[in-house]
Coordinates of C-alpha atoms in Angstrom, one line a residue:
Chain A
X162 CA -11.3 -5.7 -21.0
X163 CA -8.8 -8.2 -22.5
X164 CA -6.9 -5.4 -24.3
X165 CA -6.6 -3.4 -21.0
X166 CA -5.3 -6.5 -19.3
X167 CA -2.7 -7.2 -22.0
X168 CA -1.6 -3.6 -21.8
X169 CA -1.0 -3.9 -18.1
X170 CA 0.8 -7.2 -18.6
X171 CA 3.0 -5.4 -21.0
X172 CA 3.7 -2.8 -18.3
X173 CA 4.6 -5.6 -15.9
X174 CA 6.8 -7.2 -18.5
X175 CA 8.7 -3.9 -19.0
X176 CA 9.3 -3.6 -15.3
X177 CA 10.5 -7.2 -15.2
X178 CA 12.9 -6.6 -18.1
X179 CA 14.3 -3.4 -16.4
X180 CA 15.0 -5.4 -13.3
X181 CA 16.4 -8.5 -14.9
X182 CA 18.5 -6.9 -17.5
X183 CA 20.2 -4.4 -15.2
X184 CA 23.5 -6.0 -15.8
X185 CA 24.6 -8.9 -18.0
X186 CA 25.9 -10.9 -15.0
X187 CA 22.6 -10.4 -13.1
X188 CA 20.6 -11.6 -16.1
X189 CA 22.7 -14.8 -16.6
X190 CA 22.9 -15.6 -12.8
X191 CA 19.1 -15.1 -12.5
X192 CA 18.4 -17.4 -15.4
X193 CA 20.8 -20.2 -14.3
X194 CA 19.7 -20.2 -10.7
X195 CA 16.1 -20.4 -11.6
X196 CA 16.7 -23.2 -14.0
X197 CA 18.7 -25.2 -11.4
X198 CA 16.1 -24.6 -8.7
X199 CA 13.2 -25.9 -10.7
X200 CA 15.0 -28.8 -12.5
X201 CA 16.5 -29.9 -9.2
X202 CA 13.1 -30.2 -7.6
X203 CA 12.1 -32.6 -10.4
X204 CA 15.1 -35.0 -10.1
X205 CA 14.2 -37.0 -7.1
X206 CA 11.0 -38.7 -8.4
X207 CA 12.6 -39.2 -11.8
X208 CA 15.6 -41.0 -10.2
X209 CA 13.2 -43.2 -8.2
X210 CA 11.2 -44.0 -11.3
X211 CA 14.4 -44.8 -13.3
X212 CA 15.7 -47.0 -10.4
X213 CA 12.6 -49.1 -10.2
X214 CA 11.4 -48.7 -13.8
X215 CA 8.0 -47.2 -12.7
X216 CA 6.1 -45.8 -9.7
X217 CA 2.9 -47.9 -9.3
X218 CA 1.2 -48.0 -12.7
X219 CA 3.3 -45.0 -14.0
X220 CA 6.2 -45.7 -16.3
X221 CA 9.2 -43.4 -16.3
X222 CA 8.0 -41.1 -19.2
X223 CA 4.6 -40.8 -17.5
X224 CA 6.3 -39.7 -14.2
X225 CA 8.3 -37.2 -16.3
X226 CA 5.1 -35.9 -17.9
X227 CA 3.4 -35.4 -14.6
X228 CA 6.4 -33.5 -13.2
X229 CA 6.7 -31.5 -16.4
X230 CA 3.0 -30.7 -16.2
X231 CA 3.4 -29.4 -12.6
X232 CA 6.4 -27.4 -13.7
X233 CA 4.5 -25.7 -16.5
X234 CA 1.6 -24.9 -14.1
X235 CA 4.0 -23.4 -11.5
X236 CA 6.1 -21.5 -14.0
X237 CA 3.0 -19.9 -15.6
X238 CA 1.7 -18.9 -12.2
X239 CA 5.0 -17.6 -11.1
X240 CA 5.2 -15.6 -14.3
X241 CA 2.0 -13.8 -13.3
X242 CA 3.9 -12.4 -10.3
X243 CA 3.8 -13.2 -6.7
X244 CA 0.5 -11.7 -5.8
X245 CA -1.2 -15.1 -5.6
X246 CA 1.7 -16.6 -3.6
X247 CA 1.9 -13.7 -1.2
X248 CA -1.7 -12.5 -1.2
X249 CA -2.0 -12.9 2.6
X250 CA 1.1 -10.7 3.0
X251 CA -0.4 -8.0 0.7
X252 CA -3.5 -8.0 2.9
X253 CA -1.9 -8.5 6.3
X254 CA 0.7 -5.9 5.8
X255 CA -1.8 -3.3 4.6
X256 CA -0.2 -3.3 1.1
X257 CA -3.6 -3.7 -0.5
X258 CA -3.8 0.1 -0.1
X259 CA -1.3 0.5 -2.9
X260 CA -3.6 -1.4 -5.2
X261 CA -6.8 0.3 -4.2
X262 CA -5.4 3.7 -5.2
X263 CA -4.9 2.5 -8.8
X264 CA -7.7 3.2 -11.2
X265 CA -8.1 -0.4 -12.2
X266 CA -10.3 -3.2 -11.0
X267 CA -8.6 -5.1 -8.2
X268 CA -8.6 -8.4 -10.0
X269 CA -6.7 -6.9 -12.9
X270 CA -4.1 -5.4 -10.7
X271 CA -3.6 -8.6 -8.8
X272 CA -3.3 -10.5 -12.1
X273 CA -0.9 -8.1 -13.8
X274 CA 1.2 -6.2 -11.3
X275 CA 4.5 -8.0 -11.0
X276 CA 4.1 -9.9 -14.2
X277 CA 7.6 -11.3 -14.7
X278 CA 7.8 -13.5 -17.8
X279 CA 11.6 -13.1 -18.1
X280 CA 12.1 -14.7 -14.7
X281 CA 10.4 -18.0 -15.5
X282 CA 10.9 -18.7 -19.2
X283 CA 13.8 -21.2 -18.5
X284 CA 11.5 -23.2 -16.2
X285 CA 8.6 -23.0 -18.7
X286 CA 10.9 -24.1 -21.5
X287 CA 12.2 -27.0 -19.4
X288 CA 8.6 -28.0 -18.5
X289 CA 7.4 -27.9 -22.1
X290 CA 10.5 -29.7 -23.4
X291 CA 10.0 -32.6 -20.9
X292 CA 6.3 -32.7 -21.7
X293 CA 7.1 -33.1 -25.4
X294 CA 9.7 -35.7 -24.7
X295 CA 7.4 -37.8 -22.5
X296 CA 4.5 -37.5 -25.0
X297 CA 6.7 -38.9 -27.7
X298 CA 8.0 -41.7 -25.5
X299 CA 4.5 -42.7 -24.4
X300 CA 3.2 -42.6 -28.0
X301 CA 0.2 -40.5 -26.9
X302 CA -2.2 -39.8 -29.7
X303 CA -1.9 -36.1 -29.9
X304 CA -4.7 -34.3 -31.7
X305 CA -6.6 -31.0 -31.3
X306 CA -9.0 -32.5 -28.7
X307 CA -6.1 -33.7 -26.6
X308 CA -4.3 -30.4 -26.8
X309 CA -7.6 -28.7 -25.8
X310 CA -7.9 -30.9 -22.8
X311 CA -4.3 -30.3 -21.9
X312 CA -4.9 -26.5 -22.1
X313 CA -8.1 -26.6 -20.1
X314 CA -6.5 -28.8 -17.4
X315 CA -3.4 -26.5 -17.2
X316 CA -5.6 -23.5 -16.7
X317 CA -7.7 -25.5 -14.2
X318 CA -4.7 -26.6 -12.2
X319 CA -3.5 -22.9 -12.1
X320 CA -7.0 -21.9 -10.9
X321 CA -7.0 -24.5 -8.2
X322 CA -3.7 -23.4 -6.9
X323 CA -4.6 -19.7 -7.0
X324 CA -8.0 -20.3 -5.4
X325 CA -6.5 -22.4 -2.6
X326 CA -4.0 -19.8 -1.8
X327 CA -6.5 -16.9 -2.0
X328 CA -9.0 -18.8 0.2
X329 CA -6.4 -19.3 2.9
X330 CA -4.9 -15.9 2.2
X331 CA -8.3 -14.2 2.8
X332 CA -8.0 -15.1 6.5
X333 CA -5.5 -12.2 6.7
X334 CA -8.4 -9.8 6.3
X335 CA -9.5 -10.8 9.8
X336 CA -6.2 -11.8 11.3
X337 CA -3.6 -9.5 9.5
X338 CA -0.7 -10.5 11.7
X339 CA -1.5 -14.1 12.5
X340 CA -2.3 -15.0 8.9
X341 CA 0.2 -12.8 7.2
X342 CA 2.2 -15.7 5.7
X343 CA -0.6 -18.2 5.5
X344 CA -0.9 -18.3 1.7
X345 CA 2.8 -19.3 1.3
X346 CA 2.3 -21.8 4.0
X347 CA -0.8 -23.1 2.2
X348 CA 1.4 -23.5 -0.9
X349 CA 3.8 -25.7 1.1
X350 CA 0.9 -27.8 1.9
X351 CA -0.2 -28.5 -1.7
X352 CA 2.8 -27.6 -3.8
X353 CA 5.3 -30.2 -2.7
X354 CA 3.7 -33.5 -3.8
X355 CA 6.0 -34.7 -6.6
X356 CA 5.0 -38.4 -6.8
X357 CA 2.0 -40.1 -8.4
X358 CA -0.6 -40.7 -5.7
X359 CA -1.9 -44.0 -7.0
X360 CA -0.1 -46.0 -4.2
X361 CA -1.6 -43.7 -1.6
X362 CA -4.5 -45.2 0.4
X363 CA -7.9 -44.2 -1.1
X364 CA -9.2 -42.0 1.9
X365 CA -6.0 -40.0 1.9
X366 CA -6.1 -39.7 -1.9
X367 CA -9.6 -38.3 -1.6
X368 CA -8.3 -35.6 0.8
X369 CA -5.5 -34.8 -1.7
X370 CA -7.9 -34.0 -4.5
X371 CA -10.4 -32.1 -2.3
X372 CA -9.6 -30.4 0.9
X373 CA -5.8 -30.3 0.2
X374 CA -6.0 -30.4 -3.6
X375 CA -2.3 -31.1 -4.4
X376 CA -3.4 -34.0 -6.5
X377 CA -5.2 -31.6 -8.9
X378 CA -2.0 -29.7 -9.6
X379 CA -0.4 -32.5 -11.7
X380 CA -1.3 -36.0 -10.7
X381 CA -5.0 -36.2 -11.5
X382 CA -4.8 -34.2 -14.8
X383 CA -1.8 -36.2 -16.0
X384 CA -3.5 -39.5 -15.1
X385 CA -6.5 -38.5 -17.2
X386 CA -4.5 -37.1 -20.1
X387 CA -2.3 -40.2 -20.3
X388 CA -5.1 -42.6 -19.5
X389 CA -3.1 -44.2 -16.7
X390 CA -5.0 -46.9 -14.7
X391 CA -7.9 -46.7 -17.2
X392 CA -8.6 -43.0 -16.6
X393 CA -10.9 -41.6 -19.3
X394 CA -12.5 -38.4 -20.5
X395 CA -14.6 -37.9 -17.4
X396 CA -11.5 -37.8 -15.3
X397 CA -10.1 -35.1 -17.5
X398 CA -13.0 -32.8 -16.4
X399 CA -12.6 -33.4 -12.7
X400 CA -9.9 -30.7 -12.3
X401 CA -11.8 -28.1 -14.2
X402 CA -15.0 -28.7 -12.2
X403 CA -12.9 -28.6 -8.9
X404 CA -11.4 -25.3 -10.1
X405 CA -14.8 -23.8 -10.6
X406 CA -16.0 -24.9 -7.2
X407 CA -12.9 -23.9 -5.3
X408 CA -12.6 -20.6 -7.4
X409 CA -16.2 -19.7 -6.4
X410 CA -15.5 -20.4 -2.7
X411 CA -12.3 -18.4 -2.8
X412 CA -14.0 -15.5 -4.6
X413 CA -16.8 -15.3 -2.0
X414 CA -14.3 -15.4 0.9
X415 CA -12.1 -12.8 -0.7
X416 CA -15.0 -10.4 -1.4
X417 CA -16.3 -10.8 2.2
X418 CA -12.8 -10.0 3.4
X419 CA -12.5 -7.0 1.1
X420 CA -15.8 -5.7 2.5
X421 CA -14.3 -6.1 6.0
X422 CA -11.1 -4.3 4.8
X423 CA -13.1 -1.3 3.6
X424 CA -14.8 -1.3 7.0
X425 CA -11.8 -1.6 9.3
X426 CA -9.0 -0.6 7.0
X427 CA -5.5 -1.7 7.5
X428 CA -4.5 -1.4 11.1
X429 CA -0.9 -2.2 10.4
X430 CA 1.4 -1.3 7.5
X431 CA 4.8 -2.6 6.6
X432 CA 6.4 -2.1 3.2
X433 CA 8.6 -5.2 3.5
X434 CA 8.1 -7.3 0.5
X435 CA 6.2 -4.8 -1.5
X436 CA 7.6 -4.2 -5.0
X437 CA 11.0 -5.3 -3.6
Chain B
X222 CA -16.7 28.0 -6.2
X223 CA -17.7 24.4 -6.7
X224 CA -17.4 22.0 -3.7
X225 CA -15.2 19.1 -4.6
X226 CA -15.0 17.3 -1.2
X227 CA -18.0 16.9 1.1
X228 CA -18.3 15.0 4.3
X229 CA -21.6 15.0 6.0
X230 CA -22.1 13.6 9.5
X231 CA -19.3 11.1 9.1
X232 CA -18.7 8.6 11.9
X233 CA -16.0 6.1 11.9
X234 CA -15.0 3.8 14.8
X235 CA -12.7 0.8 15.1
X236 CA -12.7 -2.1 17.5
X237 CA -9.5 -2.6 19.4
X238 CA -8.9 -5.9 21.1
X239 CA -7.6 -5.6 24.6
X240 CA -4.8 -8.0 25.5
X241 CA -3.4 -9.1 28.8
X242 CA 0.2 -9.5 29.8
X243 CA -0.4 -12.3 32.3
X244 CA -0.9 -16.0 31.5
X245 CA -4.3 -16.0 33.3
X246 CA -5.3 -12.9 31.4
X247 CA -4.2 -14.5 28.1
X248 CA -6.3 -17.6 28.8
X249 CA -9.3 -15.4 29.7
X250 CA -8.8 -13.4 26.5
X251 CA -9.0 -16.6 24.4
X252 CA -12.3 -17.6 25.9
X253 CA -13.8 -14.2 26.5
X254 CA -12.1 -11.6 24.2
X255 CA -12.4 -8.1 25.4
X256 CA -12.7 -5.3 22.9
X257 CA -13.0 -1.5 23.1
X258 CA -14.5 0.8 20.7
X259 CA -12.2 3.6 19.4
X260 CA -14.0 6.4 17.8
X261 CA -11.9 8.0 15.1
X262 CA -14.4 10.4 13.7
X263 CA -17.6 11.6 15.3
X264 CA -20.0 13.5 13.0
X265 CA -17.5 15.3 10.7
X266 CA -19.0 17.9 8.5
X267 CA -16.6 19.4 6.0
X268 CA -16.7 21.0 2.6
X269 CA -13.7 21.8 0.5
X270 CA -14.0 24.0 -2.6
X271 CA -12.1 23.5 -5.8
X272 CA -8.7 25.1 -5.7
X273 CA -8.6 25.3 -2.0
X274 CA -5.7 24.3 0.2
X275 CA -6.8 22.7 3.5
X276 CA -4.4 21.8 6.3
X277 CA -5.9 19.0 8.3
X278 CA -4.2 18.9 11.7
X279 CA -4.7 17.5 15.2
X280 CA -2.9 15.5 17.9
X281 CA -2.1 11.8 17.4
X282 CA -5.2 9.7 17.1
X283 CA -7.4 12.7 16.2
X284 CA -8.7 11.1 13.0
X285 CA -6.6 12.8 10.3
X286 CA -5.3 9.7 8.5
X287 CA -8.8 8.1 8.8
X288 CA -10.3 11.1 6.9
X289 CA -7.6 10.8 4.2
X290 CA -8.3 7.1 3.8
X291 CA -12.0 7.8 3.6
X292 CA -11.4 10.3 0.8
X293 CA -8.9 8.0 -1.0
X294 CA -11.5 5.2 -1.3
X295 CA -9.6 2.9 1.1
X296 CA -12.2 3.1 3.9
X297 CA -16.0 3.3 4.1
X298 CA -17.7 5.4 6.8
X299 CA -19.8 3.7 9.5
X300 CA -22.5 6.4 8.9
X301 CA -22.7 9.7 7.1
X302 CA -21.7 10.4 3.5
X303 CA -18.4 11.0 1.8
X304 CA -18.5 12.5 -1.6
X305 CA -15.5 13.6 -3.5
X306 CA -15.6 15.0 -7.1
X307 CA -19.3 14.1 -7.0
X308 CA -18.9 10.4 -6.4
X309 CA -18.6 7.9 -3.5
X310 CA -14.9 7.1 -3.3
X311 CA -15.4 3.5 -2.3
X312 CA -18.3 2.6 -4.7
X313 CA -16.8 4.5 -7.7
X314 CA -13.2 3.7 -6.7
X315 CA -11.9 2.8 -10.2
X316 CA -13.3 5.9 -11.9
X317 CA -12.5 8.2 -8.9
X318 CA -8.9 7.4 -8.1
X319 CA -7.8 8.2 -11.6
X320 CA -8.7 11.9 -10.8
X321 CA -6.9 12.2 -7.5
X322 CA -3.3 11.9 -6.3
X323 CA -2.6 10.3 -2.9
X324 CA 0.7 10.5 -1.1
X325 CA 1.3 8.8 2.3
X326 CA 4.5 10.1 3.8
X327 CA 5.5 6.8 5.4
X328 CA 4.9 4.7 2.2
X329 CA 6.3 4.9 -1.3
X330 CA 4.6 4.2 -4.6
X331 CA 8.0 3.9 -6.2
X332 CA 9.2 0.5 -7.5
X333 CA 12.1 -0.2 -5.2
X334 CA 14.7 -1.8 -7.5
X335 CA 13.8 0.2 -10.6
X336 CA 14.9 3.6 -11.8
X337 CA 12.6 6.5 -10.8
X338 CA 11.8 7.0 -14.5
X339 CA 10.4 3.4 -14.8
X340 CA 7.8 4.0 -12.1
X341 CA 6.6 7.0 -13.9
X342 CA 6.3 5.1 -17.2
X343 CA 4.5 2.3 -15.3
X344 CA 2.0 4.8 -13.9
X345 CA 1.3 6.3 -17.3
X346 CA 0.1 2.8 -18.4
X347 CA -1.8 1.8 -15.3
X348 CA -3.5 5.2 -15.0
X349 CA -4.1 5.3 -18.8
X350 CA -2.7 8.8 -19.1
X351 CA -2.9 10.3 -22.6
X352 CA 0.6 11.0 -24.2
X353 CA 0.1 14.8 -24.3
X354 CA -1.1 15.0 -20.7
X355 CA 1.7 12.8 -19.5
X356 CA 4.4 14.8 -21.2
X357 CA 3.1 18.1 -20.0
X358 CA 2.4 17.0 -16.4
X359 CA 5.7 15.1 -16.2
X360 CA 7.7 18.1 -17.4
X361 CA 6.0 20.3 -14.9
X362 CA 6.5 17.8 -12.0
X363 CA 10.2 17.2 -12.9
X364 CA 11.0 20.9 -12.9
X365 CA 8.9 21.7 -9.9
X366 CA 10.4 19.0 -7.7
X367 CA 13.8 18.9 -9.3
X368 CA 13.9 15.2 -10.2
X369 CA 16.5 15.4 -12.9
X370 CA 19.5 14.7 -10.7
X371 CA 18.1 11.3 -9.6
X372 CA 15.8 10.5 -12.5
X373 CA 17.8 7.4 -13.5
X374 CA 18.7 6.2 -10.0
X375 CA 17.0 3.2 -8.4
X376 CA 14.4 4.1 -5.8
X377 CA 16.3 2.2 -3.1
X378 CA 19.3 4.5 -3.6
X379 CA 17.4 7.7 -3.0
X380 CA 17.5 9.8 0.2
X381 CA 14.2 10.2 2.1
X382 CA 13.9 13.8 0.7
X383 CA 14.5 12.6 -2.9
X384 CA 12.0 9.8 -2.4
X385 CA 9.3 12.1 -1.2
X386 CA 9.9 14.5 -4.0
X387 CA 9.6 11.6 -6.5
X388 CA 6.4 10.3 -4.8
X389 CA 4.9 13.8 -4.9
X390 CA 5.8 14.2 -8.5
X391 CA 4.3 10.8 -9.3
X392 CA 1.0 11.9 -7.8
X393 CA 1.0 14.9 -10.0
X394 CA 1.4 13.0 -13.3
X395 CA -1.9 12.8 -15.0
X396 CA -3.0 16.2 -13.6
X397 CA -5.2 15.1 -10.7
X398 CA -7.9 17.4 -9.6
X399 CA -7.3 16.8 -5.9
X400 CA -4.2 15.9 -4.0
X401 CA -4.4 14.2 -0.6
X402 CA -1.2 14.3 1.3
X403 CA -0.8 12.5 4.5
X404 CA 2.2 13.6 6.5
X405 CA 4.3 14.4 3.3
X406 CA 7.0 16.2 5.3
X407 CA 7.6 13.6 8.0
X408 CA 11.3 12.9 8.6
X409 CA 12.5 15.5 6.1
X410 CA 15.3 17.9 6.9
X411 CA 14.5 21.6 7.0
X412 CA 15.8 22.4 3.5
X413 CA 13.9 19.5 1.7
X414 CA 10.8 20.3 3.8
X415 CA 10.9 23.9 2.5
X416 CA 11.3 22.7 -1.1
X417 CA 8.4 20.3 -0.8
X418 CA 6.1 22.8 0.9
X419 CA 7.0 25.4 -1.7
X420 CA 6.2 22.9 -4.5
X421 CA 2.8 22.2 -2.9
X422 CA 2.1 26.0 -2.7
X423 CA 3.1 26.5 -6.3
X424 CA 0.9 23.6 -7.4
X425 CA -2.1 25.0 -5.6
X426 CA -1.4 28.6 -6.7
X427 CA -0.5 28.0 -10.4
X428 CA -2.4 24.9 -11.2
X429 CA -5.4 25.5 -8.9
X430 CA -5.1 21.9 -7.7
X431 CA -7.2 21.3 -4.6
X432 CA -4.9 20.2 -1.8
X433 CA -5.7 18.5 1.5
X434 CA -2.7 18.0 3.7
X435 CA -2.2 16.5 7.1
X436 CA 0.8 17.1 9.3
X437 CA 1.9 17.2 12.8
X438 CA 4.1 20.1 12.1
X439 CA 2.0 23.2 12.6
X440 CA 4.8 25.6 11.4
X441 CA 4.8 23.7 8.1
X442 CA 1.1 24.1 7.7
X443 CA 1.2 27.8 8.6
X444 CA 3.8 28.3 6.0
X445 CA 1.3 27.0 3.4
X446 CA -1.1 29.8 4.3
X447 CA -3.9 27.3 4.1
X448 CA -7.3 27.1 5.6
X449 CA -6.8 25.0 8.8
X450 CA -9.1 22.4 10.1
X451 CA -8.2 21.3 13.6
X452 CA -9.4 17.9 14.8
X453 CA -9.8 16.9 18.3
X454 CA -10.9 13.4 19.3
X455 CA -12.6 12.9 16.0
X456 CA -14.5 16.2 15.9
X457 CA -13.7 19.5 14.2
X458 CA -12.5 21.9 16.9
X459 CA -11.6 24.7 14.6
X460 CA -12.1 25.6 11.0
X461 CA -10.7 28.8 9.6
X462 CA -7.5 30.6 8.8
X463 CA -4.3 30.7 10.8
X464 CA -4.9 34.4 11.6
X465 CA -8.3 33.5 12.9
X466 CA -6.8 30.8 15.0
X467 CA -4.2 33.1 16.5
X468 CA -6.9 35.7 17.2
X469 CA -9.0 33.1 18.9
X470 CA -6.2 32.0 21.0
X471 CA -5.1 35.5 21.9
X472 CA -1.8 36.8 20.7
X473 CA 0.8 35.3 23.1
X474 CA 4.2 37.0 22.7
X475 CA 7.5 37.3 24.4
X476 CA 9.2 40.7 25.3
X477 CA 12.9 40.8 26.0
X478 CA 14.2 43.9 27.7
X479 CA 17.9 44.7 28.1
X480 CA 18.4 47.2 30.9
X481 CA 21.2 48.6 33.0
X482 CA 20.1 46.6 36.0
X483 CA 20.0 42.9 36.9
X484 CA 16.7 43.5 38.6
X485 CA 13.7 42.9 36.3
X486 CA 11.2 45.7 36.4
X487 CA 7.6 44.7 37.2
X488 CA 5.3 45.3 34.3
X489 CA 1.5 45.2 34.5
X490 CA -0.1 42.9 32.0
X491 CA 3.2 40.9 31.5
X492 CA 4.6 37.9 33.4
X493 CA 8.3 37.8 34.1
X494 CA 9.7 34.5 32.8
X495 CA 13.4 34.7 33.4
X496 CA 16.4 37.0 33.6
X497 CA 19.9 36.4 32.4
X498 CA 22.3 39.2 33.5
X499 CA 20.7 42.4 32.3
X500 CA 18.3 40.7 29.9
X501 CA 14.7 40.1 31.2
X502 CA 12.1 38.0 29.4
X503 CA 8.3 38.5 29.8
X504 CA 5.3 36.7 28.4
X505 CA 2.2 38.7 27.5
X506 CA -0.9 38.8 25.3
X507 CA -0.6 41.5 22.7
X508 CA -4.3 41.8 22.4
X509 CA -4.9 42.3 26.1
X510 CA -1.8 44.5 26.6
X511 CA -0.9 46.4 23.4
X512 CA 2.9 46.5 22.8
X513 CA 3.2 50.4 22.8
X514 CA 1.5 50.4 26.2
X515 CA 3.8 47.8 27.6
X516 CA 6.9 49.5 26.2
X517 CA 5.8 52.9 27.6
X518 CA 5.4 51.3 31.0
X519 CA 8.9 49.6 30.7
X520 CA 10.5 52.9 29.7
X521 CA 9.2 54.5 32.9
X522 CA 10.4 51.7 35.2
X523 CA 13.8 51.0 33.7
X524 CA 16.6 52.4 31.6
X525 CA 16.2 50.5 28.3
X526 CA 19.3 49.5 26.3
X527 CA 17.5 47.2 23.9
X528 CA 14.1 45.7 23.2
X529 CA 12.9 42.6 21.3
X530 CA 9.4 41.1 20.9
X531 CA 8.7 37.7 19.5
X532 CA 5.5 36.0 18.3
X533 CA 5.0 32.7 20.1
X534 CA 5.7 29.8 17.7
X535 CA 2.5 28.3 16.4
X536 CA 3.7 24.9 17.7
X537 CA 3.7 26.2 21.3
X538 CA 0.2 27.7 20.9
X539 CA -1.2 24.5 19.4
X540 CA 0.6 22.4 22.1
X541 CA -1.2 24.6 24.7
X542 CA -4.4 24.1 22.9
X543 CA -4.0 20.3 22.8
X544 CA -3.1 20.3 26.5
X545 CA -6.3 22.3 27.2
X546 CA -8.3 19.8 25.2
X547 CA -6.8 16.9 27.0
X548 CA -7.5 18.6 30.3
X549 CA -11.1 19.3 29.4

């Protein structure tokens, strides 16, 4: 199973390389614009932290760690293609048909088709570099256990984001036109929080780690990993547990939707956005 | 010969939501949505043997594409059974679709910004096609459909005809046992259409690939010399050869007589359609009124300078048939 998935990721990477490396100019422009786009999004909170010395209980390097963590999560997800980001579009526009005629399980196609590691390596490198810098600045005790928790939380944050987008995106099975762009809209809802949530009122904070789980994409895991505000090992497992719950919910919804799709088919088809 | 496709009592219907154009109607639709049931297929029984070529035709909304989607594993029937290559296309989708090729004329499987060659290499990996099978089938498909001239071009740079040839070739890579083609000639110019149809015939004849093809263009389908299955309102209205179809519908023809007079001679068994100068056109059924009989009668009634007979285009015959169905 894993070998087959890796083989397909390889096929995706080859397609990505063919697209990016068409011309030297295209490759350079692509890399630079990507880098500017992602690093630009990180600057505002860093400037605020630098200006005031901290954001709530978060010193500047901790803010940088949180933002870098979020960047690593989004760049890894983006490297896996845009199926998670545009899943409602795939469904709503009838493009799922293209996947269903491939002799592979649907989950593997969604995971691997459009894999574009060359697009996102600059952002990933930026995220990793800033993570390393902030860890050094904060004098975090880095050992195998800490690295393990970092890895688990990164995967959990990716799963939370994917599950949230798939859960909303599944609505397109029932409302192909109305919900066609709902997963990218759902991303706007959870993907734009770039500040530590500690100063936010508690009820709102609860919403931001449950119904609208933007807090699980970088704030809560970073808080646990850096032990900000006395956060401990239990906090480090909150995101993984949430990922399992949300993932199960999204899976049930998606499977119900897929059954509906097999029953009604796609009543509309547009190729716009498919492999373009 | 082994049966490879089998549909038994297949029913498929869809719900269509009715919408109003007035504000009052829209408000009512929100509180009390109105839906109508559209029956796409009603009790379809169909068996296709290995190596057979089946033209699946019918007016818009007859259920052609629905059938292809059922057989491609994209749709499940409401009732009845669909078996293809001995399996249920939806339940055994992963195993099944590796053995078929599907082409939808209005969609492309090609990667848009990539050279045509890249999509073929991608398919080899995803379809898990062994090297030797890939090389052999690719060489055959490239030659059959003439891909060499645009093999390295990006898909977005191709003409519609080139794109369709590439899509068809893509479906052939891996040597599928059955090919489902939904409107593969739609929008193509006459020359490309001929090339694509010829390729499909060659494929069926030389490789014994079972082909099921839908088209609105009856002349195209007749050219394939396939078994024709005509659908009407979700039910099979005719299943046989084109010759059988023509026989069943009579043999409508046109007779053009050139005489030395502007007056059209009256001919028993033929209807005068129009006259232009000394040329007079008649419609007749060649089964009810044999041609020699008609010509003998014409020779008695006028001085014949020239004579032409034309078989009615299949398109006209089918259009009449569809009109009859609609009237019925």
